[in-house]
């Protein structure tokens, strides 16, 4: 699914990480050799961060902190609990600016606080497959493993500035490798419906 240049860089980083894991095999605690932002920069040529927006009354935003983003690149992912049109989301939606409605009516709750956070963690814990996680819940913490999981903080354009990013909806294919799902910052509300 990844473009060939990205795939080769990803494989190189995995090989380096595999070698470092072997070096620290006898230690009780593994150390991360690369920070997620460094992996993003080495793989895609840019890194991003969440920070206070320059737009008036916009709160936090997402900024490129290093490198250049090529046109058409995926810059971030919108994390959160995925709800089908018919599923209950009333309490989670009260005063929640992070509810994103997809074209097909599916809703994504990207709030990293309150009841939204509790629901996400509950669904994420429910869907574990033995030692394998079926989603990334680190976007709810200060120790984010997937630095792209900040899409809910991407601000829309204003009257003064044109948009420099746009949303692109996609479904994760059923054949997506189960060992990579731990990096996806989304979980479905209903266990029986995977999207």
JSON list of C-alpha atoms in Angstrom, two decimals:
[
{"chain": "A", "resi": 1, "resn": "UNK", "atom": "CA", "xyz": [0.00, 0.00, 0.00]},
{"chain": "A", "resi": 2, "resn": "UNK", "atom": "CA", "xyz": [2.94, 2.38, 0.56]},
{"chain": "A", "resi": 3, "resn": "UNK", "atom": "CA", "xyz": [4.76, 4.02, -2.38]},
{"chain": "A", "resi": 4, "resn": "UNK", "atom": "CA", "xyz": [8.06, 2.25, -3.20]},
{"chain": "A", "resi": 5, "resn": "UNK", "atom": "CA", "xyz": [10.40, 5.04, -1.92]},
{"chain": "A", "resi": 6, "resn": "UNK", "atom": "CA", "xyz": [8.52, 5.18, 1.40]},
{"chain": "A", "resi": 7, "resn": "UNK", "atom": "CA", "xyz": [8.37, 1.38, 1.63]},
{"chain": "A", "resi": 8, "resn": "UNK", "atom": "CA", "xyz": [12.15, 1.04, 1.24]},
{"chain": "A", "resi": 9, "resn": "UNK", "atom": "CA", "xyz": [12.84, 3.70, 3.90]},
{"chain": "A", "resi": 10, "resn": "UNK", "atom": "CA", "xyz": [10.33, 2.01, 6.21]},
{"chain": "A", "resi": 11, "resn": "UNK", "atom": "CA", "xyz": [12.03, -1.38, 5.68]},
{"chain": "A", "resi": 12, "resn": "UNK", "atom": "CA", "xyz": [15.45, 0.19, 6.43]},
{"chain": "A", "resi": 13, "resn": "UNK", "atom": "CA", "xyz": [14.15, 1.69, 9.68]},
{"chain": "A", "resi": 14, "resn": "UNK", "atom": "CA", "xyz": [12.58, -1.63, 10.67]},
{"chain": "A", "resi": 15, "resn": "UNK", "atom": "CA", "xyz": [15.90, -3.41, 10.06]},
{"chain": "A", "resi": 16, "resn": "UNK", "atom": "CA", "xyz": [17.75, -0.88, 12.22]},
{"chain": "A", "resi": 17, "resn": "UNK", "atom": "CA", "xyz": [15.12, -1.14, 14.95]},
{"chain": "A", "resi": 18, "resn": "UNK", "atom": "CA", "xyz": [15.24, -4.97, 14.80]},
{"chain": "A", "resi": 19, "resn": "UNK", "atom": "CA", "xyz": [19.03, -4.88, 15.27]},
{"chain": "A", "resi": 20, "resn": "UNK", "atom": "CA", "xyz": [18.72, -2.52, 18.24]},
{"chain": "A", "resi": 21, "resn": "UNK", "atom": "CA", "xyz": [16.07, -4.74, 19.85]},
{"chain": "A", "resi": 22, "resn": "UNK", "atom": "CA", "xyz": [18.48, -7.67, 19.64]},
{"chain": "A", "resi": 23, "resn": "UNK", "atom": "CA", "xyz": [21.15, -5.57, 21.38]},
{"chain": "A", "resi": 24, "resn": "UNK", "atom": "CA", "xyz": [18.84, -4.77, 24.28]},
{"chain": "A", "resi": 25, "resn": "UNK", "atom": "CA", "xyz": [17.21, -8.22, 24.44]},
{"chain": "A", "resi": 26, "resn": "UNK", "atom": "CA", "xyz": [18.40, -8.98, 27.97]},
{"chain": "A", "resi": 27, "resn": "UNK", "atom": "CA", "xyz": [17.36, -5.65, 29.47]},
{"chain": "A", "resi": 28, "resn": "UNK", "atom": "CA", "xyz": [14.05, -5.29, 31.30]},
{"chain": "A", "resi": 29, "resn": "UNK", "atom": "CA", "xyz": [13.11, -2.08, 29.52]},
{"chain": "A", "resi": 30, "resn": "UNK", "atom": "CA", "xyz": [13.54, -1.37, 25.80]},
{"chain": "A", "resi": 31, "resn": "UNK", "atom": "CA", "xyz": [14.56, 2.11, 24.72]},
{"chain": "A", "resi": 32, "resn": "UNK", "atom": "CA", "xyz": [13.21, 3.77, 21.59]},
{"chain": "A", "resi": 33, "resn": "UNK", "atom": "CA", "xyz": [16.07, 4.46, 19.22]},
{"chain": "A", "resi": 34, "resn": "UNK", "atom": "CA", "xyz": [14.05, 6.91, 17.14]},
{"chain": "A", "resi": 35, "resn": "UNK", "atom": "CA", "xyz": [11.40, 9.36, 18.25]},
{"chain": "A", "resi": 36, "resn": "UNK", "atom": "CA", "xyz": [8.20, 9.17, 16.16]},
{"chain": "A", "resi": 37, "resn": "UNK", "atom": "CA", "xyz": [8.87, 12.65, 14.73]},
{"chain": "A", "resi": 38, "resn": "UNK", "atom": "CA", "xyz": [12.31, 11.50, 13.56]},
{"chain": "A", "resi": 39, "resn": "UNK", "atom": "CA", "xyz": [10.84, 8.41, 11.87]},
{"chain": "A", "resi": 40, "resn": "UNK", "atom": "CA", "xyz": [8.26, 10.62, 10.14]},
{"chain": "A", "resi": 41, "resn": "UNK", "atom": "CA", "xyz": [10.98, 12.99, 8.91]},
{"chain": "A", "resi": 42, "resn": "UNK", "atom": "CA", "xyz": [13.29, 10.16, 7.76]},
{"chain": "A", "resi": 43, "resn": "UNK", "atom": "CA", "xyz": [10.41, 8.36, 6.02]},
{"chain": "A", "resi": 44, "resn": "UNK", "atom": "CA", "xyz": [8.34, 11.16, 4.47]},
{"chain": "A", "resi": 45, "resn": "UNK", "atom": "CA", "xyz": [10.74, 14.12, 4.50]},
{"chain": "A", "resi": 46, "resn": "UNK", "atom": "CA", "xyz": [8.77, 16.27, 6.95]},
{"chain": "A", "resi": 47, "resn": "UNK", "atom": "CA", "xyz": [7.54, 16.31, 10.52]},
{"chain": "A", "resi": 48, "resn": "UNK", "atom": "CA", "xyz": [4.54, 18.04, 12.07]},
{"chain": "A", "resi": 49, "resn": "UNK", "atom": "CA", "xyz": [3.45, 19.13, 15.53]},
{"chain": "A", "resi": 50, "resn": "UNK", "atom": "CA", "xyz": [0.38, 20.43, 17.32]},
{"chain": "A", "resi": 51, "resn": "UNK", "atom": "CA", "xyz": [0.78, 24.00, 18.61]},
{"chain": "A", "resi": 52, "resn": "UNK", "atom": "CA", "xyz": [-1.13, 27.22, 19.23]},
{"chain": "A", "resi": 53, "resn": "UNK", "atom": "CA", "xyz": [-2.61, 28.47, 15.96]},
{"chain": "A", "resi": 54, "resn": "UNK", "atom": "CA", "xyz": [-1.79, 31.80, 14.39]},
{"chain": "A", "resi": 55, "resn": "UNK", "atom": "CA", "xyz": [-5.47, 32.17, 13.44]},
{"chain": "A", "resi": 56, "resn": "UNK", "atom": "CA", "xyz": [-7.46, 34.33, 15.84]},
{"chain": "A", "resi": 57, "resn": "UNK", "atom": "CA", "xyz": [-9.64, 32.25, 18.19]},
{"chain": "A", "resi": 58, "resn": "UNK", "atom": "CA", "xyz": [-8.61, 29.01, 16.47]},
{"chain": "A", "resi": 59, "resn": "UNK", "atom": "CA", "xyz": [-6.98, 27.36, 19.50]},
{"chain": "A", "resi": 60, "resn": "UNK", "atom": "CA", "xyz": [-4.47, 24.72, 18.51]},
{"chain": "A", "resi": 61, "resn": "UNK", "atom": "CA", "xyz": [-3.35, 23.91, 14.99]},
{"chain": "A", "resi": 62, "resn": "UNK", "atom": "CA", "xyz": [-0.97, 21.62, 13.12]},
{"chain": "A", "resi": 63, "resn": "UNK", "atom": "CA", "xyz": [2.32, 22.95, 11.75]},
{"chain": "A", "resi": 64, "resn": "UNK", "atom": "CA", "xyz": [5.19, 21.58, 9.71]},
{"chain": "A", "resi": 65, "resn": "UNK", "atom": "CA", "xyz": [8.21, 21.70, 12.03]},
{"chain": "A", "resi": 66, "resn": "UNK", "atom": "CA", "xyz": [10.87, 20.26, 9.75]},
{"chain": "A", "resi": 67, "resn": "UNK", "atom": "CA", "xyz": [11.27, 19.58, 6.04]},
{"chain": "A", "resi": 68, "resn": "UNK", "atom": "CA", "xyz": [8.84, 20.22, 3.20]},
{"chain": "A", "resi": 69, "resn": "UNK", "atom": "CA", "xyz": [5.53, 18.51, 2.50]},
{"chain": "A", "resi": 70, "resn": "UNK", "atom": "CA", "xyz": [5.20, 17.43, -1.12]},
{"chain": "A", "resi": 71, "resn": "UNK", "atom": "CA", "xyz": [1.94, 18.21, -2.90]},
{"chain": "A", "resi": 72, "resn": "UNK", "atom": "CA", "xyz": [-0.55, 15.34, -2.48]},
{"chain": "A", "resi": 73, "resn": "UNK", "atom": "CA", "xyz": [1.14, 13.87, 0.61]},
{"chain": "A", "resi": 74, "resn": "UNK", "atom": "CA", "xyz": [-0.82, 12.60, 3.60]},
{"chain": "A", "resi": 75, "resn": "UNK", "atom": "CA", "xyz": [-0.09, 15.15, 6.33]},
{"chain": "A", "resi": 76, "resn": "UNK", "atom": "CA", "xyz": [-2.21, 13.78, 9.16]},
{"chain": "A", "resi": 77, "resn": "UNK", "atom": "CA", "xyz": [-4.90, 11.33, 10.16]},
{"chain": "A", "resi": 78, "resn": "UNK", "atom": "CA", "xyz": [-8.15, 12.18, 11.93]},
{"chain": "A", "resi": 79, "resn": "UNK", "atom": "CA", "xyz": [-8.08, 10.00, 15.05]},
{"chain": "A", "resi": 80, "resn": "UNK", "atom": "CA", "xyz": [-11.09, 8.89, 17.06]},
{"chain": "A", "resi": 81, "resn": "UNK", "atom": "CA", "xyz": [-13.99, 6.54, 17.55]},
{"chain": "A", "resi": 82, "resn": "UNK", "atom": "CA", "xyz": [-15.88, 5.74, 14.35]},
{"chain": "A", "resi": 83, "resn": "UNK", "atom": "CA", "xyz": [-19.69, 5.72, 14.61]},
{"chain": "A", "resi": 84, "resn": "UNK", "atom": "CA", "xyz": [-22.10, 4.50, 11.96]},
{"chain": "A", "resi": 85, "resn": "UNK", "atom": "CA", "xyz": [-25.09, 6.76, 11.17]},
{"chain": "A", "resi": 86, "resn": "UNK", "atom": "CA", "xyz": [-27.40, 4.71, 13.39]},
{"chain": "A", "resi": 87, "resn": "UNK", "atom": "CA", "xyz": [-25.14, 4.49, 16.47]},
{"chain": "A", "resi": 88, "resn": "UNK", "atom": "CA", "xyz": [-25.62, 6.61, 19.61]},
{"chain": "A", "resi": 89, "resn": "UNK", "atom": "CA", "xyz": [-23.33, 9.61, 19.92]},
{"chain": "A", "resi": 90, "resn": "UNK", "atom": "CA", "xyz": [-25.55, 12.14, 21.70]},
{"chain": "A", "resi": 91, "resn": "UNK", "atom": "CA", "xyz": [-23.64, 12.43, 25.00]},
{"chain": "A", "resi": 92, "resn": "UNK", "atom": "CA", "xyz": [-20.23, 12.42, 23.30]},
{"chain": "A", "resi": 93, "resn": "UNK", "atom": "CA", "xyz": [-21.33, 15.20, 20.94]},
{"chain": "A", "resi": 94, "resn": "UNK", "atom": "CA", "xyz": [-22.50, 17.74, 23.55]},
{"chain": "A", "resi": 95, "resn": "UNK", "atom": "CA", "xyz": [-20.14, 20.72, 23.28]},
{"chain": "A", "resi": 96, "resn": "UNK", "atom": "CA", "xyz": [-17.69, 18.64, 21.23]},
{"chain": "A", "resi": 97, "resn": "UNK", "atom": "CA", "xyz": [-16.02, 20.53, 18.34]},
{"chain": "A", "resi": 98, "resn": "UNK", "atom": "CA", "xyz": [-14.16, 17.38, 17.20]},
{"chain": "A", "resi": 99, "resn": "UNK", "atom": "CA", "xyz": [-17.08, 15.45, 15.63]},
{"chain": "A", "resi": 100, "resn": "UNK", "atom": "CA", "xyz": [-16.23, 14.96, 11.96]},
{"chain": "A", "resi": 101, "resn": "UNK", "atom": "CA", "xyz": [-19.00, 13.88, 9.57]},
{"chain": "A", "resi": 102, "resn": "UNK", "atom": "CA", "xyz": [-17.84, 11.89, 6.55]},
{"chain": "A", "resi": 103, "resn": "UNK", "atom": "CA", "xyz": [-19.61, 12.08, 3.19]},
{"chain": "A", "resi": 104, "resn": "UNK", "atom": "CA", "xyz": [-21.41, 8.77, 3.83]},
{"chain": "A", "resi": 105, "resn": "UNK", "atom": "CA", "xyz": [-22.76, 9.99, 7.19]},
{"chain": "A", "resi": 106, "resn": "UNK", "atom": "CA", "xyz": [-20.19, 8.11, 9.31]},
{"chain": "A", "resi": 107, "resn": "UNK", "atom": "CA", "xyz": [-19.01, 10.18, 12.29]},
{"chain": "A", "resi": 108, "resn": "UNK", "atom": "CA", "xyz": [-15.53, 10.30, 13.83]},
{"chain": "A", "resi": 109, "resn": "UNK", "atom": "CA", "xyz": [-15.21, 11.61, 17.38]},
{"chain": "A", "resi": 110, "resn": "UNK", "atom": "CA", "xyz": [-11.68, 13.02, 17.59]},
{"chain": "A", "resi": 111, "resn": "UNK", "atom": "CA", "xyz": [-11.98, 14.57, 21.06]},
{"chain": "A", "resi": 112, "resn": "UNK", "atom": "CA", "xyz": [-9.05, 13.57, 23.28]},
{"chain": "A", "resi": 113, "resn": "UNK", "atom": "CA", "xyz": [-10.83, 14.50, 26.51]},
{"chain": "A", "resi": 114, "resn": "UNK", "atom": "CA", "xyz": [-13.86, 13.57, 28.61]},
{"chain": "A", "resi": 115, "resn": "UNK", "atom": "CA", "xyz": [-16.35, 10.87, 27.70]},
{"chain": "A", "resi": 116, "resn": "UNK", "atom": "CA", "xyz": [-14.95, 10.66, 24.15]},
{"chain": "A", "resi": 117, "resn": "UNK", "atom": "CA", "xyz": [-11.56, 9.61, 25.55]},
{"chain": "A", "resi": 118, "resn": "UNK", "atom": "CA", "xyz": [-13.19, 7.01, 27.83]},
{"chain": "A", "resi": 119, "resn": "UNK", "atom": "CA", "xyz": [-15.25, 5.52, 24.98]},
{"chain": "A", "resi": 120, "resn": "UNK", "atom": "CA", "xyz": [-12.20, 5.30, 22.69]},
{"chain": "A", "resi": 121, "resn": "UNK", "atom": "CA", "xyz": [-10.07, 3.55, 25.32]},
{"chain": "A", "resi": 122, "resn": "UNK", "atom": "CA", "xyz": [-12.90, 1.16, 26.15]},
{"chain": "A", "resi": 123, "resn": "UNK", "atom": "CA", "xyz": [-13.44, 0.16, 22.51]},
{"chain": "A", "resi": 124, "resn": "UNK", "atom": "CA", "xyz": [-9.68, -0.10, 21.93]},
{"chain": "A", "resi": 125, "resn": "UNK", "atom": "CA", "xyz": [-9.26, -2.43, 24.92]},
{"chain": "A", "resi": 126, "resn": "UNK", "atom": "CA", "xyz": [-12.24, -4.51, 23.81]},
{"chain": "A", "resi": 127, "resn": "UNK", "atom": "CA", "xyz": [-10.80, -5.15, 20.36]},
{"chain": "A", "resi": 128, "resn": "UNK", "atom": "CA", "xyz": [-7.33, -6.40, 21.37]},
{"chain": "A", "resi": 129, "resn": "UNK", "atom": "CA", "xyz": [-6.32, -9.62, 19.68]},
{"chain": "A", "resi": 130, "resn": "UNK", "atom": "CA", "xyz": [-4.12, -11.28, 22.31]},
{"chain": "A", "resi": 131, "resn": "UNK", "atom": "CA", "xyz": [-0.97, -9.14, 22.51]},
{"chain": "A", "resi": 132, "resn": "UNK", "atom": "CA", "xyz": [-1.90, -7.22, 19.35]},
{"chain": "A", "resi": 133, "resn": "UNK", "atom": "CA", "xyz": [-3.60, -3.85, 19.63]},
{"chain": "A", "resi": 134, "resn": "UNK", "atom": "CA", "xyz": [-6.17, -3.05, 16.97]},
{"chain": "A", "resi": 135, "resn": "UNK", "atom": "CA", "xyz": [-5.67, 0.70, 17.24]},
{"chain": "A", "resi": 136, "resn": "UNK", "atom": "CA", "xyz": [-3.30, 3.37, 18.50]},
{"chain": "A", "resi": 137, "resn": "UNK", "atom": "CA", "xyz": [-4.54, 5.06, 21.67]},
{"chain": "A", "resi": 138, "resn": "UNK", "atom": "CA", "xyz": [-1.34, 7.04, 22.29]},
{"chain": "A", "resi": 139, "resn": "UNK", "atom": "CA", "xyz": [-2.90, 10.09, 20.56]},
{"chain": "A", "resi": 140, "resn": "UNK", "atom": "CA", "xyz": [-4.83, 10.48, 23.83]},
{"chain": "A", "resi": 141, "resn": "UNK", "atom": "CA", "xyz": [-1.56, 10.91, 25.76]},
{"chain": "A", "resi": 142, "resn": "UNK", "atom": "CA", "xyz": [1.53, 13.11, 25.65]},
{"chain": "A", "resi": 143, "resn": "UNK", "atom": "CA", "xyz": [3.59, 10.14, 24.35]},
{"chain": "A", "resi": 144, "resn": "UNK", "atom": "CA", "xyz": [2.20, 9.89, 20.81]},
{"chain": "A", "resi": 145, "resn": "UNK", "atom": "CA", "xyz": [3.54, 6.95, 18.76]},
{"chain": "A", "resi": 146, "resn": "UNK", "atom": "CA", "xyz": [1.91, 8.00, 15.48]},
{"chain": "A", "resi": 147, "resn": "UNK", "atom": "CA", "xyz": [2.85, 11.65, 14.87]},
{"chain": "A", "resi": 148, "resn": "UNK", "atom": "CA", "xyz": [0.27, 11.85, 12.06]},
{"chain": "A", "resi": 149, "resn": "UNK", "atom": "CA", "xyz": [-2.61, 11.38, 14.55]},
{"chain": "A", "resi": 150, "resn": "UNK", "atom": "CA", "xyz": [-3.32, 15.11, 14.92]},
{"chain": "A", "resi": 151, "resn": "UNK", "atom": "CA", "xyz": [-5.85, 15.64, 12.12]},
{"chain": "A", "resi": 152, "resn": "UNK", "atom": "CA", "xyz": [-8.55, 16.88, 14.47]},
{"chain": "A", "resi": 153, "resn": "UNK", "atom": "CA", "xyz": [-6.39, 19.96, 15.12]},
{"chain": "A", "resi": 154, "resn": "UNK", "atom": "CA", "xyz": [-5.98, 20.93, 11.46]},
{"chain": "A", "resi": 155, "resn": "UNK", "atom": "CA", "xyz": [-7.68, 24.32, 11.13]},
{"chain": "A", "resi": 156, "resn": "UNK", "atom": "CA", "xyz": [-9.89, 25.27, 8.21]},
{"chain": "A", "resi": 157, "resn": "UNK", "atom": "CA", "xyz": [-9.00, 28.20, 6.01]},
{"chain": "A", "resi": 158, "resn": "UNK", "atom": "CA", "xyz": [-10.02, 31.70, 7.02]},
{"chain": "A", "resi": 159, "resn": "UNK", "atom": "CA", "xyz": [-11.07, 34.72, 4.97]},
{"chain": "A", "resi": 160, "resn": "UNK", "atom": "CA", "xyz": [-7.47, 35.96, 5.17]},
{"chain": "A", "resi": 161, "resn": "UNK", "atom": "CA", "xyz": [-5.70, 32.70, 4.28]},
{"chain": "A", "resi": 162, "resn": "UNK", "atom": "CA", "xyz": [-6.50, 29.96, 1.80]},
{"chain": "A", "resi": 163, "resn": "UNK", "atom": "CA", "xyz": [-6.50, 26.33, 2.87]},
{"chain": "A", "resi": 164, "resn": "UNK", "atom": "CA", "xyz": [-3.24, 24.49, 2.26]},
{"chain": "A", "resi": 165, "resn": "UNK", "atom": "CA", "xyz": [-4.59, 21.03, 3.15]},
{"chain": "A", "resi": 166, "resn": "UNK", "atom": "CA", "xyz": [-7.81, 19.16, 2.43]},
{"chain": "A", "resi": 167, "resn": "UNK", "atom": "CA", "xyz": [-9.57, 16.14, 3.87]},
{"chain": "A", "resi": 168, "resn": "UNK", "atom": "CA", "xyz": [-9.47, 12.87, 1.98]},
{"chain": "A", "resi": 169, "resn": "UNK", "atom": "CA", "xyz": [-11.70, 10.08, 3.25]},
{"chain": "A", "resi": 170, "resn": "UNK", "atom": "CA", "xyz": [-10.56, 6.48, 2.93]},
{"chain": "A", "resi": 171, "resn": "UNK", "atom": "CA", "xyz": [-11.49, 3.08, 4.24]},
{"chain": "A", "resi": 172, "resn": "UNK", "atom": "CA", "xyz": [-8.84, 0.74, 5.59]},
{"chain": "A", "resi": 173, "resn": "UNK", "atom": "CA", "xyz": [-9.03, -2.41, 3.47]},
{"chain": "A", "resi": 174, "resn": "UNK", "atom": "CA", "xyz": [-10.01, -5.70, 5.11]},
{"chain": "A", "resi": 175, "resn": "UNK", "atom": "CA", "xyz": [-6.63, -7.16, 4.06]},
{"chain": "A", "resi": 176, "resn": "UNK", "atom": "CA", "xyz": [-4.69, -4.51, 6.04]},
{"chain": "A", "resi": 177, "resn": "UNK", "atom": "CA", "xyz": [-1.99, -6.34, 8.06]},
{"chain": "A", "resi": 178, "resn": "UNK", "atom": "CA", "xyz": [-3.20, -6.94, 11.62]},
{"chain": "A", "resi": 179, "resn": "UNK", "atom": "CA", "xyz": [0.25, -6.16, 13.09]},
{"chain": "A", "resi": 180, "resn": "UNK", "atom": "CA", "xyz": [0.10, -2.64, 11.59]},
{"chain": "A", "resi": 181, "resn": "UNK", "atom": "CA", "xyz": [-3.35, -1.78, 12.97]},
{"chain": "A", "resi": 182, "resn": "UNK", "atom": "CA", "xyz": [-1.67, -0.71, 16.22]},
{"chain": "A", "resi": 183, "resn": "UNK", "atom": "CA", "xyz": [-0.57, 2.45, 14.36]},
{"chain": "A", "resi": 184, "resn": "UNK", "atom": "CA", "xyz": [-4.05, 3.45, 13.16]},
{"chain": "A", "resi": 185, "resn": "UNK", "atom": "CA", "xyz": [-5.64, 6.01, 15.49]},
{"chain": "A", "resi": 186, "resn": "UNK", "atom": "CA", "xyz": [-9.21, 4.86, 14.86]},
{"chain": "A", "resi": 187, "resn": "UNK", "atom": "CA", "xyz": [-11.49, 2.28, 16.44]},
{"chain": "A", "resi": 188, "resn": "UNK", "atom": "CA", "xyz": [-15.09, 1.40, 15.62]},
{"chain": "A", "resi": 189, "resn": "UNK", "atom": "CA", "xyz": [-17.80, 1.89, 18.22]},
{"chain": "A", "resi": 190, "resn": "UNK", "atom": "CA", "xyz": [-19.51, -1.37, 17.23]},
{"chain": "A", "resi": 191, "resn": "UNK", "atom": "CA", "xyz": [-17.36, -4.44, 17.43]},
{"chain": "A", "resi": 192, "resn": "UNK", "atom": "CA", "xyz": [-19.23, -6.18, 14.60]},
{"chain": "A", "resi": 193, "resn": "UNK", "atom": "CA", "xyz": [-18.73, -3.41, 12.00]},
{"chain": "A", "resi": 194, "resn": "UNK", "atom": "CA", "xyz": [-15.12, -2.76, 10.93]},
{"chain": "A", "resi": 195, "resn": "UNK", "atom": "CA", "xyz": [-14.31, 0.24, 8.73]}
]
